XYZ file of C-alpha atoms in Angstrom:
390
model
C 68.779 122.695 132.672
C 68.827 126.275 133.493
C 72.063 129.014 131.123
C 75.119 129.274 133.651
C 74.879 126.935 136.123
C 78.097 124.299 135.843
C 77.110 120.787 134.059
C 78.889 117.434 134.576
C 80.225 115.314 132.318
C 82.724 112.144 134.014
C 83.509 108.609 134.117
C 85.941 106.521 132.858
C 83.149 105.626 130.086
C 82.057 109.267 129.122
C 80.707 109.642 125.345
C 82.740 112.898 126.038
C 86.607 111.978 126.121
C 88.907 114.528 126.504
C 92.753 114.013 125.932
C 95.827 115.320 128.022
C 96.613 118.446 125.381
C 93.033 119.154 125.828
C 93.480 119.396 129.319
C 96.065 121.047 129.650
C 94.825 124.091 127.259
C 91.773 124.711 129.173
C 92.703 123.727 132.790
C 90.238 125.911 135.210
C 86.918 123.513 133.270
C 88.761 120.262 134.575
C 89.864 118.511 138.096
C 90.570 114.626 139.266
C 88.351 113.624 142.040
C 88.423 109.500 142.255
C 90.311 109.373 139.721
C 88.145 110.969 137.079
C 88.444 113.820 135.681
C 85.142 116.376 136.086
C 84.280 119.216 133.912
C 82.013 121.279 134.259
C 80.805 123.108 130.882
C 78.563 127.057 132.053
C 76.321 127.108 129.223
C 75.021 131.031 128.157
C 73.595 130.943 125.046
C 70.017 132.426 126.712
C 72.135 135.708 128.159
C 73.343 136.526 124.888
C 69.491 137.097 124.526
C 68.928 138.429 127.702
C 71.369 140.860 127.667
C 71.051 144.676 126.551
C 67.687 144.676 129.077
C 67.519 146.547 131.666
C 68.826 146.117 134.452
C 69.196 148.293 137.034
C 67.816 152.667 135.867
C 68.601 154.948 138.812
C 66.918 157.659 138.007
C 66.811 161.734 140.311
C 68.365 160.331 142.625
C 70.235 162.654 145.821
C 71.627 161.583 149.022
C 71.310 164.090 151.540
C 73.692 163.792 154.909
C 72.075 166.235 157.659
C 74.591 166.690 160.769
C 74.806 169.312 164.369
C 76.506 171.856 161.944
C 76.803 171.032 158.229
C 74.799 169.581 155.474
C 76.604 167.003 152.540
C 74.407 166.335 149.141
C 76.501 163.362 148.727
C 74.475 162.598 145.395
C 72.953 165.575 142.913
C 70.273 164.270 140.395
C 72.144 160.864 139.268
C 71.248 159.858 136.734
C 72.650 156.376 135.164
C 71.420 153.419 132.910
C 72.674 149.942 133.280
C 71.447 146.859 131.231
C 71.858 142.980 131.495
C 75.639 141.528 131.342
C 77.195 145.192 131.857
C 80.090 145.376 133.355
C 79.205 148.909 134.318
C 82.359 151.130 135.813
C 81.471 154.398 137.949
C 85.499 156.092 138.706
C 85.357 159.334 140.777
C 87.718 160.933 143.434
C 87.334 160.277 147.293
C 84.233 162.290 148.472
C 83.076 161.790 144.599
C 79.533 160.197 145.740
C 80.498 156.898 144.130
C 80.034 154.602 146.881
C 76.768 156.792 147.843
C 76.100 155.741 144.719
C 76.269 152.239 145.548
C 74.883 151.638 148.564
C 72.038 153.137 147.364
C 71.609 150.228 144.321
C 70.922 148.041 147.778
C 69.419 150.112 150.196
C 72.591 150.229 153.095
C 71.938 153.439 152.600
C 68.231 155.343 151.186
C 67.749 157.484 149.105
C 66.363 161.093 149.559
C 64.843 161.772 146.253
C 64.690 159.679 143.364
C 64.055 155.684 141.901
C 66.136 153.185 141.761
C 65.139 150.098 138.910
C 66.770 147.155 140.236
C 64.860 144.130 137.563
C 62.022 146.606 137.230
C 61.161 146.537 140.654
C 61.435 150.524 142.575
C 63.489 149.238 145.476
C 63.039 152.899 147.259
C 58.915 151.682 147.937
C 60.363 148.132 148.562
C 59.322 146.657 152.113
C 61.249 145.124 154.997
C 60.327 141.669 153.431
C 60.286 142.022 150.547
C 63.932 144.443 150.136
C 65.306 140.811 152.188
C 64.506 139.096 148.935
C 65.362 141.569 146.864
C 69.178 141.660 148.277
C 69.622 137.731 147.311
C 69.945 139.080 144.214
C 72.976 141.392 144.779
C 75.580 140.019 145.688
C 78.331 142.809 147.121
C 81.975 142.935 147.269
C 84.299 144.979 149.177
C 87.511 146.308 149.084
C 88.485 144.973 152.443
C 86.312 141.889 151.773
C 84.798 141.412 155.252
C 85.203 137.950 155.871
C 84.544 135.620 159.166
C 88.147 135.286 160.930
C 86.687 132.755 162.860
C 84.901 130.883 160.044
C 87.225 129.179 156.925
C 87.121 129.162 153.360
C 84.007 126.608 153.308
C 82.596 128.638 155.724
C 82.351 131.300 155.066
C 81.222 130.928 151.494
C 77.942 128.750 153.096
C 76.873 131.854 155.841
C 74.871 133.668 153.446
C 73.429 129.781 152.499
C 72.836 129.318 156.026
C 71.208 132.772 156.508
C 68.540 131.512 153.679
C 68.142 128.009 155.023
C 69.682 126.461 152.046
C 69.947 123.211 153.424
C 73.548 121.070 154.081
C 73.526 119.601 151.351
C 73.242 121.861 148.574
C 75.250 124.367 150.464
C 77.871 121.896 149.989
C 77.192 121.545 146.430
C 77.066 125.142 146.199
C 80.198 125.811 148.279
C 81.851 123.176 145.795
C 81.359 124.780 142.428
C 82.024 128.540 144.117
C 85.463 127.262 144.874
C 86.135 125.780 141.695
C 84.972 128.965 139.391
C 87.500 131.054 141.641
C 90.164 127.945 142.033
C 90.596 128.115 145.899
C 89.421 124.241 145.723
C 92.956 123.624 147.750
C 91.814 126.446 150.564
C 88.782 124.856 151.709
C 90.191 124.448 155.199
C 91.746 127.410 155.438
C 90.944 130.479 157.939
C 90.956 134.585 156.760
C 94.384 134.893 158.477
C 96.916 132.325 155.894
C 95.154 133.917 153.088
C 96.918 136.652 150.186
C 95.343 139.392 149.542
C 94.014 138.470 145.816
C 92.506 135.244 147.776
C 90.776 136.837 150.463
C 89.391 138.795 147.689
C 88.682 135.325 145.840
C 86.557 134.291 148.967
C 85.105 137.754 148.887
C 83.479 136.778 145.340
C 82.276 133.370 145.895
C 80.906 133.906 148.773
C 78.957 136.900 146.770
C 77.759 134.269 144.155
C 76.461 132.150 147.205
C 72.539 132.675 146.686
C 72.551 133.140 142.675
C 72.514 136.567 142.307
C 71.612 138.976 139.171
C 74.114 142.135 140.071
C 76.881 141.603 141.355
C 78.155 144.988 143.133
C 82.230 145.230 143.606
C 82.709 149.106 145.864
C 86.790 149.654 145.375
C 87.144 145.649 145.453
C 91.017 146.054 144.381
C 92.412 149.012 145.382
C 94.163 147.174 148.752
C 95.853 144.736 146.009
C 98.849 145.227 143.955
C 98.918 145.356 140.167
C 99.997 141.853 139.362
C 96.757 140.576 141.754
C 94.034 143.246 140.669
C 94.960 142.240 137.221
C 93.949 138.623 137.869
C 90.942 139.424 140.129
C 89.346 141.995 137.227
C 90.065 139.013 134.744
C 87.617 137.035 136.823
C 85.408 139.192 137.338
C 85.163 139.446 133.283
C 85.046 135.427 133.334
C 81.625 135.200 135.454
C 79.956 138.081 133.204
C 80.966 135.810 130.944
C 80.069 132.550 131.859
C 77.646 133.395 133.944
C 75.789 136.572 132.244
C 76.078 138.789 135.508
C 75.400 142.363 135.706
C 78.459 143.711 136.885
C 78.736 147.174 138.696
C 82.925 148.545 139.874
C 83.308 151.168 141.968
C 86.842 152.537 141.503
C 89.091 155.772 141.808
C 91.566 154.070 139.123
C 91.377 154.626 135.713
C 93.197 151.572 134.395
C 89.889 149.205 135.807
C 87.558 150.743 133.801
C 90.003 150.168 131.051
C 90.966 146.708 131.521
C 87.080 145.556 132.677
C 84.055 147.810 131.935
C 82.275 148.266 128.818
C 80.730 151.815 129.865
C 81.757 154.001 132.309
C 79.812 157.367 134.389
C 82.799 159.242 136.513
C 81.307 161.527 139.137
C 82.284 164.820 140.565
C 81.307 166.498 143.745
C 78.019 164.417 143.949
C 76.855 164.003 140.354
C 77.344 162.522 137.005
C 79.575 164.707 135.162
C 79.916 161.995 132.310
C 79.545 158.744 131.245
C 79.029 157.091 128.119
C 80.647 154.082 126.812
C 84.049 153.425 128.231
C 86.014 153.672 124.094
C 83.793 156.929 123.636
C 84.954 158.090 126.604
C 88.902 157.218 126.645
C 88.505 158.450 122.865
C 86.626 161.650 123.241
C 86.519 163.153 127.094
C 84.429 166.206 127.182
C 84.790 166.917 131.181
C 88.135 168.911 132.580
C 87.195 166.051 134.952
C 86.988 163.209 132.906
C 90.123 164.309 130.719
C 92.131 164.087 133.975
C 91.210 160.808 134.567
C 92.228 159.137 131.324
C 95.354 161.357 131.238
C 96.138 159.010 134.519
C 96.204 155.924 131.659
C 98.687 158.101 129.258
C 101.967 160.050 130.117
C 101.620 164.007 130.470
C 103.177 166.368 128.197
C 106.607 167.784 129.532
C 105.980 171.637 129.948
C 109.297 172.481 127.089
C 106.367 171.490 124.800
C 103.779 174.672 125.194
C 104.567 177.191 122.764
C 102.704 180.131 123.484
C 104.465 183.109 120.671
C 104.958 180.853 117.686
C 102.723 180.504 115.675
C 104.450 177.076 112.961
C 103.176 175.114 116.126
C 100.966 173.618 117.372
C 100.561 171.237 119.996
C 97.738 168.670 119.521
C 95.915 165.571 121.235
C 94.873 163.472 118.496
C 91.777 160.691 118.860
C 90.886 157.652 116.955
C 88.737 154.961 117.031
C 86.864 152.067 115.045
C 88.386 151.497 111.140
C 90.297 154.727 110.983
C 92.625 154.159 113.865
C 94.276 151.638 110.388
C 94.448 154.116 108.199
C 97.457 155.661 107.333
C 95.952 159.505 107.871
C 98.588 161.253 109.723
C 101.267 160.862 107.164
C 97.899 161.225 104.331
C 98.395 165.373 106.000
C 102.681 165.095 106.147
C 101.900 164.476 102.740
C 99.407 166.677 101.339
C 99.714 169.704 103.663
C 103.446 169.850 103.847
C 103.545 169.903 107.735
C 106.084 167.742 110.299
C 104.240 166.124 112.884
C 106.336 165.294 115.569
C 105.347 162.446 117.548
C 106.013 163.107 121.145
C 103.232 160.562 123.256
C 100.593 158.111 121.625
C 99.215 154.436 122.193
C 96.700 152.012 121.326
C 94.051 149.609 122.839
C 91.844 147.765 122.263
C 88.791 148.325 124.774
C 85.909 145.571 124.357
C 86.141 144.894 121.004
C 86.893 148.633 119.581
C 90.858 149.993 118.573
C 91.396 153.031 120.447
C 93.927 155.365 120.200
C 95.259 158.468 121.429
C 98.803 160.740 120.255
C 100.621 164.173 121.600
C 102.005 166.052 118.445
C 103.873 169.301 117.698
C 102.506 170.399 113.835
C 105.020 172.539 112.096
C 104.398 174.622 109.335
C 102.955 177.847 108.075
C 100.002 178.571 110.288
C 97.672 178.741 107.355
C 99.113 175.148 105.792
C 98.307 174.538 109.924
C 94.832 175.061 110.260
C 93.495 173.174 106.672
C 96.425 170.438 108.328
C 93.707 170.595 111.512
C 90.309 170.260 110.057
C 91.975 167.437 107.378
C 91.986 164.988 110.496
C 88.782 166.696 111.880
C 87.057 165.767 108.200
C 88.466 161.840 108.790
C 86.514 161.390 112.113
C 90.275 162.370 114.230
C 88.930 164.915 117.163
C 91.583 167.221 118.014
C 91.835 168.547 121.143
C 94.722 172.148 121.099
C 96.748 171.579 124.365
C 98.228 174.820 126.600
C 98.803 175.065 129.828
């Protein structure tokens, strides 16, 4: 029994009996066929053992485009390590090099220099035949879906398997499994023009999974979708990661996407990775200016009138905390201990992949020496403190 594949328990005389209440609670696992309930159960215990192993290792990768009049250094000495089972986000503004990087992973772009290991194999050294075989294990979805308009939903999903020479019977079985997974069973014979944007992306995801890939590359997969549909697609990707143990690399310019689904993140600017790490760590304590600006896109801006250059009795701070200290009354302890006032201007607490992360913007008021001691108290209690200036 292969981990991650759906297995079926069916029939009126089956030893597995499911109540109507259970079917309603877990309706995504059930469908009715020929008068019976078909139940797909994803076995994923082996993936917990595999998680943590290296899946993608990018080492000193550069990419240069040379034109008639100028040279563009799209990537410069990029180093990234993605472990098996990660949902790894790569975020950056337009032109940062993130799409070029993800296309180097499956060699849709040839890196100018460096090494890219996928599953322990250096893709930069593969022959054309070896590269075609390797690409079957790397699925990819796109911002604008790239579906074949002349084919139905079923035909689009089956297309990669047709190219790979999969038998019609196996194609049919796999196609139905994937339609069930992406919740489009009723759209099998519908053409792309009749689908919504979210439904088109679900077809794109199913097509990318057709050949049982180990890695799924998502190039701005939600950028063309509205916020509600974006959340639904991200939820689906997370379910696929958990059920199939699939390693997912997400390219985006939206920090909200990183916050919603990713376990780790790399921030790119000018073809370089300027910061990377666990999402909770990067959100709690961003160090590079680019990262700080991205993190601030999912918070609020501080009104200019709160910035003071002249009053020594006031200090504007951004406080970041995570884990157990987020549950402690540290701020109220500081107020009582040092006789300072704290005006909370902005704040929020998020639950990022099993880690509680909080951010506050506060204005401390009091005697200057007490403010200094109050800030030291916060730092001693693992609260990151950043003095805000215009």
